[in-house]
Amino acid sequence: MSVRVRFAPSPSGSLHVGNVRTALFNWLFARKNKGVFILRIEDTDVERTFYSAYQGILEDLSWLGLNWDEGPYRQSERLDIYKSYAIRFLEEGLAYKCFCSPEELEREREKAIKEGRPPRYSGKCANLSPEEVSRLEAKGISYSIRFKIPKDAYFVVDDIIRGRIEFDVNAITGDFIILRSDGMPTYNFAVVIDDYLMKITHVIRGEDHLSNTPRQLLIYKALGVEPPRFAHLPMIVGSDRSKLSKREGSLSIKELREQGFLPEGVVNYLALLGWSPKGEEIKTLDELVEEFSLEEVSPSPSAYDPAKLRWINRQHILRLDEEKLLEYAKPFLGDLNNYPKDWLLKAIVSIREYAETLSDIPRYIEKYYLSDINLDKSYKEELILGKKAIETFLNLLRETEDLSVIDNVFKEAIKISGVKGRRFYHPIRLAITGYESGPELVEFIPILGKDRCIERLERALKFLEE
RNA sequence: GCCCCCAUCGUCUAGAGGCCUAGGACACGGCCCUUUCAAGGCCGAGACAGGGAUUCGAAUUCCCUUGGGGGCACCA
């Protein structure tokens, strides 16, 4: 039987790193096994559903390259299906109508918590006689449908990541609602109906769903079908080991994209959270597919580390071919896009090794090539010491037409001035770039252009006289 | 309160009884190279939560403790 997996987010906000790691592992598993990756939107909570979030999910997945084979299915379009199964359960005596009001339930719940009892539904509506049920219905009192849990329910799950897990259902839950009074299904019910109907073979989801599993197994059993295999991925936690919070910085995929992270970088980093490849950590999506294995996923939670994300992103920036890098950088370049393409390309390539994100690219171009250099007072002494080197180089530069052989000019200037090595190059670097570090000078000078080099050198000479 | 999960360097992890004086990567510190570096190279510091048990031998198996996390809704 071929593998079928699904990613089933709810459109209540933007996709964040935790969600996406789940999507990624599902996708990798599907691709690795030549299976099918299904996208399903769990939008049965009208209050929390936003169309923008729905669109965002599609955008984010597309951007990351996590293409889906089926869907997006939307649960809100399948309401009749859930309802029909709920009614079937009702008819089979597996569920019953519950006329308790939300307020009433909330009161009981609070009371139970206060008295130190587990907050569970008492099951009182299960004992309503048929006459009472029709009387309440006739009065127009709305009802929900509750699943009646069998008294002896006990499950053993063989989780792909965690191994054997046992659940004593009666120690966990009371009768739970499967269809709300407004006709909407609840999560635990709708997931199972859908996973069953969509023939899902492997449910790969976050560990936060682990304790939902027994409730869902109950539904499978009521349906009379075999449940799929389960794999519960470890949570991604913050640097303080607690739940990932907004304070942690860039957590939504949209934000990461806007900050200039590459889809390659994000995907690569996320793949390393809970899983690790044998050798080199820098991988393309194709390589990840090749090497990924669900069995190798670690069960313990992993902390989100922005520093490593940045490092990995930089590795991908370094590996991109030049045209593609330019393409990626474009949205971040702003007015820089008006510069001639070949100049832009050279400028980008000259500073790419410093860039951790795409948004660093315009910053460095601005810093080195465009803004007026502002020589720091602390450079003064070194510039004075290097005056001869600067002057000699400047004079030769004036007579040079072809900047592609600038290294010959350097050699010539070294010969004439008698200054060499660091004491020769460094003052010139300060004068021309304005900083102590930056791109190779032989690369830098042709990009900056002869006139501006001369201008900057002259300016430095003036500065050291001041 | 009840149920479930987790536990190796600061972080991500390798490790499925002897190959472990515990390996790699990020971050950190130092050195080297280089005209400079935020690049590259080399080196360093840094961990098996604690206690029992099994075994000739345990990071690896079992139990307990502790710590962290998740769940217990007419949210998903």
Coordinates of C-alpha atoms (C1' of nucleotides) in Angstrom, one line a residue:
Chain A
M1 CA 0.0 0.0 0.0
S2 CA 1.4 3.4 -0.9
V3 CA 2.2 5.9 1.7
R4 CA -0.3 8.7 2.2
V5 CA 0.4 11.5 4.7
R6 CA -1.1 14.9 5.4
F7 CA -0.3 18.2 6.9
A8 CA -3.4 19.6 8.6
P9 CA -2.9 23.1 10.0
S10 CA -5.7 25.3 11.2
P11 CA -5.8 28.8 9.6
S12 CA -5.8 30.8 12.8
G13 CA -2.5 32.6 12.2
S14 CA 0.7 32.5 10.2
L15 CA 2.6 29.3 9.9
H16 CA 5.5 29.2 12.4
V17 CA 8.6 27.1 12.7
G18 CA 6.9 24.3 14.6
N19 CA 4.1 23.9 12.1
V20 CA 6.5 24.0 9.2
R21 CA 8.8 21.4 10.7
T22 CA 5.8 19.1 10.9
A23 CA 4.9 19.9 7.3
L24 CA 8.5 19.3 6.3
F25 CA 8.8 15.9 7.9
N26 CA 5.5 14.8 6.4
W27 CA 6.7 16.0 3.0
L28 CA 10.1 14.4 3.3
F29 CA 8.5 11.1 4.4
A30 CA 6.1 11.2 1.5
R31 CA 8.7 12.0 -1.1
K32 CA 11.2 9.5 0.4
N33 CA 8.6 6.7 0.1
K34 CA 7.2 7.9 -3.2
G35 CA 3.9 8.5 -1.4
V36 CA 1.3 11.2 -1.5
F37 CA 1.4 14.5 0.5
I38 CA -2.0 15.9 1.3
L39 CA -2.8 19.4 2.5
R40 CA -5.9 19.7 4.6
I41 CA -7.1 22.9 6.3
E42 CA -8.8 22.3 9.7
D43 CA -11.1 25.3 9.8
T44 CA -14.0 24.0 11.8
D45 CA -13.5 26.7 14.4
V46 CA -15.2 29.6 12.7
E47 CA -14.2 32.1 15.4
R48 CA -10.5 31.5 14.8
T49 CA -10.5 31.0 11.0
F50 CA -9.0 33.8 8.9
Y51 CA -8.9 33.8 5.2
S52 CA -5.6 35.6 5.2
A53 CA -4.1 32.8 7.3
Y54 CA -5.4 30.3 4.8
Q55 CA -3.7 32.1 2.0
G56 CA -0.6 32.5 4.1
I57 CA -0.3 28.7 4.5
L58 CA -0.4 28.1 0.8
E59 CA 2.1 30.8 0.2
D60 CA 4.5 29.7 2.8
L61 CA 4.4 26.0 1.7
S62 CA 4.9 27.0 -1.9
W63 CA 7.8 29.3 -1.0
L64 CA 9.5 26.5 0.9
G65 CA 9.0 24.1 -2.0
L66 CA 6.8 21.8 0.0
N67 CA 4.3 21.0 -2.8
W68 CA 1.2 19.0 -2.1
D69 CA -0.3 16.3 -4.2
E70 CA -3.9 16.5 -3.0
G71 CA -5.9 19.3 -1.5
P72 CA -6.1 21.8 -0.1
Y73 CA -9.2 20.1 1.4
R74 CA -11.1 22.3 3.8
Q75 CA -13.0 20.7 6.6
S76 CA -15.6 23.5 6.4
E77 CA -16.6 22.1 3.1
R78 CA -17.1 18.6 4.4
L79 CA -19.5 19.4 7.3
D80 CA -22.2 17.0 6.0
I81 CA -19.8 14.1 6.1
Y82 CA -18.9 14.6 9.7
K83 CA -22.6 15.0 10.6
S84 CA -23.6 11.8 8.8
Y85 CA -21.0 9.8 10.8
A86 CA -22.1 11.4 14.0
I87 CA -25.7 10.4 13.3
R88 CA -24.5 6.9 12.4
F89 CA -22.8 6.7 15.8
L90 CA -26.0 7.9 17.4
E91 CA -28.0 5.2 15.7
E92 CA -25.5 2.5 16.6
G93 CA -25.7 3.6 20.3
L94 CA -22.0 4.7 20.3
A95 CA -22.9 8.3 21.0
Y96 CA -25.8 10.2 22.6
K97 CA -27.4 13.6 22.6
C98 CA -26.2 15.9 25.4
F99 CA -28.5 18.8 26.4
C100 CA -26.1 20.4 28.9
S101 CA -25.5 24.0 28.3
P102 CA -21.9 25.3 27.9
E103 CA -22.4 27.4 31.1
E104 CA -23.6 24.4 33.0
L105 CA -20.6 22.4 31.9
E106 CA -18.2 25.2 32.7
R107 CA -19.6 25.4 36.3
E108 CA -19.2 21.7 36.8
R109 CA -15.7 21.8 35.4
E110 CA -14.6 24.6 37.7
K111 CA -16.1 22.8 40.6
A112 CA -14.3 19.6 39.8
I113 CA -10.9 21.4 39.5
K114 CA -11.5 23.2 42.8
E115 CA -12.3 19.9 44.5
G116 CA -9.2 18.3 43.0
R117 CA -11.2 15.9 40.8
P118 CA -10.3 15.4 37.2
P119 CA -12.4 17.8 35.1
R120 CA -14.5 15.3 33.2
Y121 CA -18.0 15.2 32.0
S122 CA -20.3 13.3 34.3
G123 CA -22.1 11.4 31.6
K124 CA -25.5 12.3 32.9
C125 CA -27.2 12.8 29.5
A126 CA -26.2 9.2 28.6
N127 CA -28.9 8.1 31.0
L128 CA -31.7 10.2 29.6
S129 CA -34.7 8.1 28.6
P130 CA -36.0 8.3 25.0
E131 CA -39.0 10.1 26.3
E132 CA -36.9 12.8 28.0
V133 CA -34.8 13.2 24.9
S134 CA -37.8 13.9 22.7
R135 CA -39.3 16.2 25.4
L136 CA -36.1 18.2 25.5
E137 CA -35.9 18.3 21.7
A138 CA -39.5 19.4 21.4
K139 CA -38.7 22.2 23.8
G140 CA -36.1 23.3 21.3
I141 CA -33.1 22.9 23.5
S142 CA -30.0 22.6 21.4
Y143 CA -27.8 19.6 21.9
S144 CA -24.4 18.3 21.1
I145 CA -23.4 14.8 20.3
R146 CA -21.2 13.0 22.7
F147 CA -19.2 9.9 22.1
K148 CA -19.7 7.3 24.8
I149 CA -16.5 5.8 25.9
P150 CA -16.5 2.0 26.5
K151 CA -15.7 1.1 30.1
D152 CA -12.8 -1.2 29.2
A153 CA -11.1 0.9 26.6
Y154 CA -7.3 0.3 26.7
F155 CA -4.9 1.0 23.8
V156 CA -1.3 0.2 23.0
V157 CA 0.2 2.4 20.3
D158 CA 3.5 1.6 18.6
D159 CA 4.7 5.1 17.8
I160 CA 7.4 5.2 15.1
I161 CA 9.5 7.7 17.1
R162 CA 8.6 6.8 20.7
G163 CA 7.9 3.1 20.6
R164 CA 5.3 1.5 22.7
I165 CA 2.9 3.7 24.6
E166 CA -0.1 2.5 26.6
F167 CA -3.3 4.4 27.4
D168 CA -6.0 3.5 29.8
V169 CA -8.8 5.5 28.3
N170 CA -10.9 5.6 31.5
A171 CA -8.1 7.3 33.4
I172 CA -7.9 9.9 30.7
T173 CA -11.2 11.1 29.6
G174 CA -15.0 11.1 30.0
D175 CA -17.5 11.1 27.2
F176 CA -16.4 13.8 24.8
I177 CA -18.3 15.9 22.2
I178 CA -17.9 14.9 18.6
L179 CA -20.5 17.2 17.1
R180 CA -21.1 20.6 18.6
S181 CA -24.6 22.1 19.0
D182 CA -24.0 24.3 16.0
G183 CA -23.4 21.2 13.9
M184 CA -19.6 21.7 13.6
P185 CA -17.5 18.6 14.4
T186 CA -14.8 18.8 17.0
Y187 CA -11.2 18.3 16.2
N188 CA -10.7 14.7 17.5
F189 CA -13.7 13.6 15.5
A190 CA -13.1 15.4 12.3
V191 CA -9.4 14.3 12.1
V192 CA -10.3 10.7 12.3
I193 CA -13.1 10.8 9.9
D194 CA -10.9 12.6 7.4
D195 CA -7.8 10.5 8.0
Y196 CA -9.9 7.5 7.5
L197 CA -11.7 8.7 4.4
M198 CA -8.5 10.1 2.9
K199 CA -6.8 6.8 3.5
I200 CA -3.9 8.3 5.6
T201 CA -1.3 5.6 6.3
H202 CA 0.9 7.6 8.7
V203 CA -0.1 10.4 11.0
I204 CA 3.0 12.5 11.6
R205 CA 2.3 15.4 14.0
G206 CA 3.6 17.3 17.0
E207 CA 3.9 15.7 20.4
D208 CA 1.2 18.0 21.6
H209 CA -1.2 15.7 19.9
L210 CA 0.0 12.6 21.7
S211 CA -2.6 12.8 24.4
N212 CA -5.3 13.1 21.8
T213 CA -4.4 9.8 20.3
P214 CA -6.5 7.5 22.6
R215 CA -9.6 9.6 22.0
Q216 CA -9.0 9.2 18.3
L217 CA -8.3 5.5 18.6
L218 CA -11.8 5.2 20.1
I219 CA -13.3 6.7 17.0
Y220 CA -11.3 4.3 14.7
K221 CA -12.6 1.5 16.8
A222 CA -16.1 2.7 16.6
L223 CA -15.7 3.0 12.8
G224 CA -14.4 -0.5 12.8
V225 CA -11.2 0.3 10.9
E226 CA -7.5 -0.1 11.5
P227 CA -5.9 3.1 12.7
P228 CA -2.8 4.4 10.8
R229 CA 0.7 4.4 12.2
F230 CA 1.6 7.3 14.4
A231 CA 4.7 9.3 14.7
H232 CA 4.8 12.1 17.3
L233 CA 7.5 14.6 16.6
P234 CA 9.3 16.3 19.5
M235 CA 8.2 19.9 20.2
I236 CA 10.4 22.8 19.3
V237 CA 11.1 24.8 22.4
G238 CA 12.6 28.2 23.1
S239 CA 16.1 29.0 24.4
D240 CA 14.6 28.8 27.9
R241 CA 13.3 25.3 27.3
S242 CA 9.7 26.5 27.5
K243 CA 7.2 26.9 24.8
L244 CA 8.3 28.8 21.8
S245 CA 7.2 32.4 22.2
K246 CA 7.1 35.4 20.1
R247 CA 9.9 36.9 22.2
E248 CA 12.2 34.4 20.5
G249 CA 12.2 36.6 17.5
S250 CA 11.5 35.5 14.0
L251 CA 9.2 32.6 14.3
S252 CA 6.7 32.9 11.5
I253 CA 7.8 31.8 8.1
K254 CA 6.6 35.0 6.7
E255 CA 8.9 36.9 8.9
L256 CA 11.8 34.7 8.1
R257 CA 11.1 35.3 4.4
E258 CA 10.9 39.0 4.9
Q259 CA 14.1 39.0 6.8
G260 CA 15.9 37.5 4.0
F261 CA 16.2 33.8 4.9
L262 CA 16.3 31.4 1.9
P263 CA 13.8 28.6 1.6
E264 CA 16.8 26.3 1.3
G265 CA 18.2 27.6 4.6
V266 CA 14.9 27.4 6.5
V267 CA 14.2 23.9 5.4
N268 CA 17.7 22.8 6.0
Y269 CA 17.7 24.2 9.5
L270 CA 14.3 22.8 10.4
A271 CA 15.3 19.4 9.2
L272 CA 18.1 19.4 11.7
L273 CA 15.6 19.9 14.6
G274 CA 15.0 16.4 15.8
W275 CA 16.9 14.7 13.0
S276 CA 20.5 14.6 11.9
P277 CA 22.2 13.4 8.7
K278 CA 25.3 11.2 8.8
G279 CA 27.9 13.6 7.5
E280 CA 27.8 17.2 6.3
E281 CA 24.8 19.2 7.7
I282 CA 24.3 21.5 4.7
K283 CA 21.8 19.8 2.5
T284 CA 19.5 20.6 -0.4
L285 CA 15.9 19.5 -0.3
D286 CA 16.7 16.7 -2.7
E287 CA 19.5 15.5 -0.4
L288 CA 17.2 15.6 2.6
V289 CA 14.6 13.5 0.8
E290 CA 17.3 11.0 -0.1
E291 CA 18.6 10.7 3.5
F292 CA 15.6 11.3 5.7
S293 CA 14.2 8.6 7.9
L294 CA 11.4 8.9 10.4
E295 CA 12.8 6.2 12.6
E296 CA 15.9 8.3 13.2
V297 CA 14.0 11.2 14.6
S298 CA 14.8 11.9 18.2
P299 CA 12.0 11.9 20.7
S300 CA 13.3 14.7 22.9
P301 CA 12.4 18.3 22.4
S302 CA 14.8 20.6 20.6
A303 CA 15.5 24.3 21.1
Y304 CA 15.2 26.8 18.3
D305 CA 18.6 28.4 17.8
P306 CA 18.5 31.5 15.6
A307 CA 22.3 31.6 15.5
K308 CA 22.6 28.3 13.8
L309 CA 19.7 29.2 11.4
R310 CA 21.7 32.2 10.3
W311 CA 24.9 30.1 9.8
I312 CA 23.0 27.6 7.7
N313 CA 21.4 30.3 5.7
R314 CA 24.8 31.8 5.0
Q315 CA 26.1 28.5 3.8
H316 CA 23.3 28.4 1.3
I317 CA 23.9 32.0 0.2
L318 CA 27.5 30.9 -0.4
R319 CA 26.4 27.9 -2.5
L320 CA 23.9 29.6 -4.7
D321 CA 24.9 30.3 -8.3
E322 CA 25.3 34.0 -9.0
E323 CA 22.3 34.5 -11.2
K324 CA 20.0 32.8 -8.7
L325 CA 21.5 34.8 -5.9
L326 CA 20.7 38.0 -7.8
E327 CA 17.2 36.7 -8.4
Y328 CA 16.7 36.0 -4.7
A329 CA 18.2 39.3 -3.6
K330 CA 16.1 41.5 -5.9
P331 CA 13.2 42.0 -3.6
F332 CA 15.6 43.2 -1.0
L333 CA 17.6 45.6 -3.2
G334 CA 15.1 48.5 -3.4
D335 CA 16.6 51.3 -5.5
L336 CA 19.7 49.3 -6.0
N337 CA 17.7 47.5 -8.7
N338 CA 18.2 50.5 -10.9
Y339 CA 21.9 49.9 -11.2
P340 CA 23.3 48.0 -14.2
K341 CA 22.9 44.4 -13.7
D342 CA 26.5 43.3 -14.3
W343 CA 27.7 45.9 -11.8
L344 CA 25.1 44.7 -9.3
L345 CA 26.0 41.1 -9.8
K346 CA 29.7 41.8 -9.2
A347 CA 29.0 43.9 -6.1
I348 CA 26.8 41.2 -4.7
V349 CA 29.3 38.5 -5.3
S350 CA 32.1 40.6 -3.7
I351 CA 30.2 40.8 -0.4
R352 CA 28.2 37.6 -0.4
E353 CA 30.5 35.9 2.1
Y354 CA 29.6 38.4 4.7
A355 CA 25.8 38.1 4.3
E356 CA 23.9 35.8 6.6
T357 CA 20.6 36.9 5.1
L358 CA 19.5 38.5 1.9
S359 CA 18.7 41.7 3.6
D360 CA 22.4 41.9 4.6
I361 CA 23.2 42.3 0.9
P362 CA 22.0 45.8 0.3
R363 CA 23.4 46.8 3.6
Y364 CA 26.9 45.8 2.7
I365 CA 26.7 47.2 -0.8
E366 CA 25.5 50.5 0.7
K367 CA 28.3 50.3 3.3
Y368 CA 31.2 49.6 1.0
Y369 CA 30.2 51.0 -2.4
L370 CA 27.6 53.7 -2.1
S371 CA 27.7 55.7 1.1
D372 CA 30.3 58.4 1.5
I373 CA 33.1 57.0 3.5
N374 CA 33.5 58.4 6.9
L375 CA 37.0 57.8 8.1
D376 CA 37.3 57.0 11.7
K377 CA 39.7 59.1 13.9
S378 CA 41.3 55.9 15.0
Y379 CA 42.5 55.3 11.5
K380 CA 44.4 58.5 11.3
E381 CA 47.7 57.3 12.5
E382 CA 47.8 54.4 10.2
L383 CA 46.9 56.6 7.3
I384 CA 49.7 59.0 8.1
L385 CA 52.1 56.1 8.2
G386 CA 50.8 54.9 4.9
K387 CA 50.8 58.2 3.2
K388 CA 53.6 57.3 0.9
A389 CA 51.8 54.1 -0.2
I390 CA 48.6 55.9 -0.8
E391 CA 50.2 58.7 -2.8
T392 CA 52.2 56.3 -5.0
F393 CA 49.2 54.1 -5.6
L394 CA 47.0 57.1 -6.4
N395 CA 49.5 58.5 -8.9
L396 CA 49.7 55.2 -10.7
L397 CA 46.0 54.7 -10.6
R398 CA 45.4 58.0 -12.4
E399 CA 47.4 56.7 -15.3
T400 CA 45.7 53.4 -15.4
E401 CA 42.9 52.7 -17.8
D402 CA 42.3 49.0 -17.4
L403 CA 41.3 48.2 -13.8
S404 CA 41.2 44.4 -14.5
V405 CA 45.0 44.4 -14.1
I406 CA 44.9 46.4 -10.9
D407 CA 47.2 43.8 -9.2
N408 CA 50.0 45.0 -11.5
V409 CA 49.4 48.5 -10.3
F410 CA 49.8 47.3 -6.7
K411 CA 53.0 45.5 -7.6
E412 CA 54.4 48.6 -9.3
A413 CA 53.4 50.9 -6.5
I414 CA 55.1 48.5 -4.0
K415 CA 58.2 48.6 -6.0
I416 CA 58.3 52.4 -6.3
S417 CA 57.3 53.3 -2.8
G418 CA 59.4 50.6 -1.1
V419 CA 56.5 49.9 1.2
K420 CA 55.1 46.4 1.2
G421 CA 52.9 43.9 2.9
R422 CA 50.4 44.9 5.4
R423 CA 51.8 48.4 5.8
F424 CA 51.2 49.0 2.2
Y425 CA 47.8 47.4 1.7
H426 CA 46.1 48.3 4.9
P427 CA 46.2 52.1 4.6
I428 CA 45.0 51.8 1.0
R429 CA 42.2 49.6 2.2
L430 CA 41.2 52.1 4.8
A431 CA 41.2 54.9 2.3
I432 CA 39.3 53.1 -0.4
T433 CA 36.8 51.1 1.6
G434 CA 36.6 53.2 4.7
Y435 CA 36.8 50.0 6.8
E436 CA 39.5 47.7 8.2
S437 CA 37.9 44.7 6.6
G438 CA 35.9 44.0 3.5
P439 CA 36.2 42.4 0.0
E440 CA 39.5 41.8 -1.7
L441 CA 40.9 45.0 -3.0
V442 CA 41.7 43.7 -6.4
E443 CA 38.1 42.7 -6.7
F444 CA 36.8 45.8 -5.0
I445 CA 38.5 48.6 -7.0
P446 CA 37.1 47.7 -10.4
I447 CA 33.6 47.5 -9.0
L448 CA 33.9 50.9 -7.2
G449 CA 35.4 52.4 -10.3
K450 CA 38.4 54.5 -11.0
D451 CA 36.9 57.9 -10.3
R452 CA 35.5 57.0 -7.0
C453 CA 38.7 55.3 -6.0
I454 CA 40.7 58.4 -6.8
E455 CA 38.1 60.5 -5.0
R456 CA 38.4 58.4 -1.9
L457 CA 42.2 58.3 -1.9
E458 CA 42.4 62.1 -2.2
R459 CA 40.0 62.5 0.5
A460 CA 42.0 60.2 2.8
L461 CA 45.1 62.3 2.0
K462 CA 43.2 65.4 3.0
F463 CA 42.0 63.7 6.1
L464 CA 45.4 62.7 7.3
E465 CA 46.6 66.3 6.9
E466 CA 43.8 67.6 9.2
Chain B
rG1 C1' -5.3 16.7 40.9
rC2 C1' -5.1 12.8 36.8
rC3 C1' -2.8 11.0 32.2
rC4 C1' 1.2 10.9 28.7
rC5 C1' 6.1 12.2 26.8
rC6 C1' 11.2 13.6 27.4
rA7 C1' 16.4 13.7 29.9
rU8 C1' 24.5 13.2 26.3
rC9 C1' 28.8 19.6 25.9
rG10 C1' 25.3 26.6 26.4
rU11 C1' 22.5 24.8 21.6
rC12 C1' 21.4 20.8 17.6
rU13 C1' 23.0 16.0 17.9
rA14 C1' 26.2 10.9 17.2
rG15 C1' 25.9 6.8 20.3
rA16 C1' 20.9 0.8 19.6
rG17 C1' 26.4 -3.4 26.4
rG18 C1' 32.7 -3.6 25.4
rC19 C1' 35.1 0.2 19.1
rC20 C1' 33.7 6.0 24.4
rU21 C1' 40.0 8.5 28.2
rA22 C1' 31.9 9.9 24.6
rG23 C1' 32.4 11.8 18.1
rG24 C1' 30.6 16.0 14.9
rA25 C1' 28.1 20.9 14.0
rC26 C1' 26.6 26.1 15.8
rA27 C1' 28.2 29.5 19.4
rC28 C1' 32.7 30.6 22.4
rG29 C1' 38.4 31.2 23.3
rG30 C1' 43.4 30.9 21.1
rC31 C1' 46.8 30.3 17.1
rC32 C1' 48.0 30.2 11.8
rC33 C1' 47.2 31.9 6.8
rU34 C1' 46.0 36.2 4.2
rU35 C1' 46.7 43.2 2.3
rU36 C1' 42.0 43.0 5.9
rC37 C1' 38.0 39.9 7.7
rA38 C1' 32.7 38.3 9.6
rA39 C1' 36.1 33.7 5.2
rG40 C1' 39.5 29.3 5.4
rG41 C1' 42.9 26.0 8.4
rC42 C1' 44.5 24.2 13.2
rC43 C1' 44.0 23.8 18.4
rG44 C1' 41.2 24.4 23.0
rA45 C1' 37.4 24.6 26.7
rG46 C1' 32.7 22.1 27.2
rA47 C1' 28.1 16.8 28.5
rC48 C1' 26.2 11.1 29.7
rA49 C1' 20.6 14.9 35.8
rG50 C1' 20.9 11.8 40.7
rG51 C1' 20.3 7.0 43.0
rG52 C1' 19.7 1.9 42.8
rA53 C1' 19.4 -2.9 40.0
rU54 C1' 21.0 -6.4 35.9
rU55 C1' 25.9 -7.7 33.8
rC56 C1' 32.7 -9.8 33.8
rG57 C1' 31.5 -4.9 31.7
rA58 C1' 26.2 0.4 31.0
rA59 C1' 25.7 6.9 28.1
rU60 C1' 23.4 2.5 26.1
rU61 C1' 18.7 -2.4 29.7
rC62 C1' 15.1 -2.1 34.1
rC63 C1' 13.2 0.6 38.5
rC64 C1' 12.8 5.0 41.6
rU65 C1' 13.8 10.2 42.4
rU66 C1' 14.4 14.9 40.4
rG67 C1' 13.8 18.3 36.5
rG68 C1' 11.4 19.9 32.0
rG69 C1' 7.3 19.6 28.5
rG70 C1' 2.5 18.3 26.7
rG71 C1' -2.7 17.2 27.5
rC72 C1' -7.2 16.6 30.5
rA73 C1' -12.8 22.1 26.2
rC74 C1' -19.3 22.7 22.3
rC75 C1' -9.8 25.1 20.4
rA76 C1' -7.1 22.7 16.8

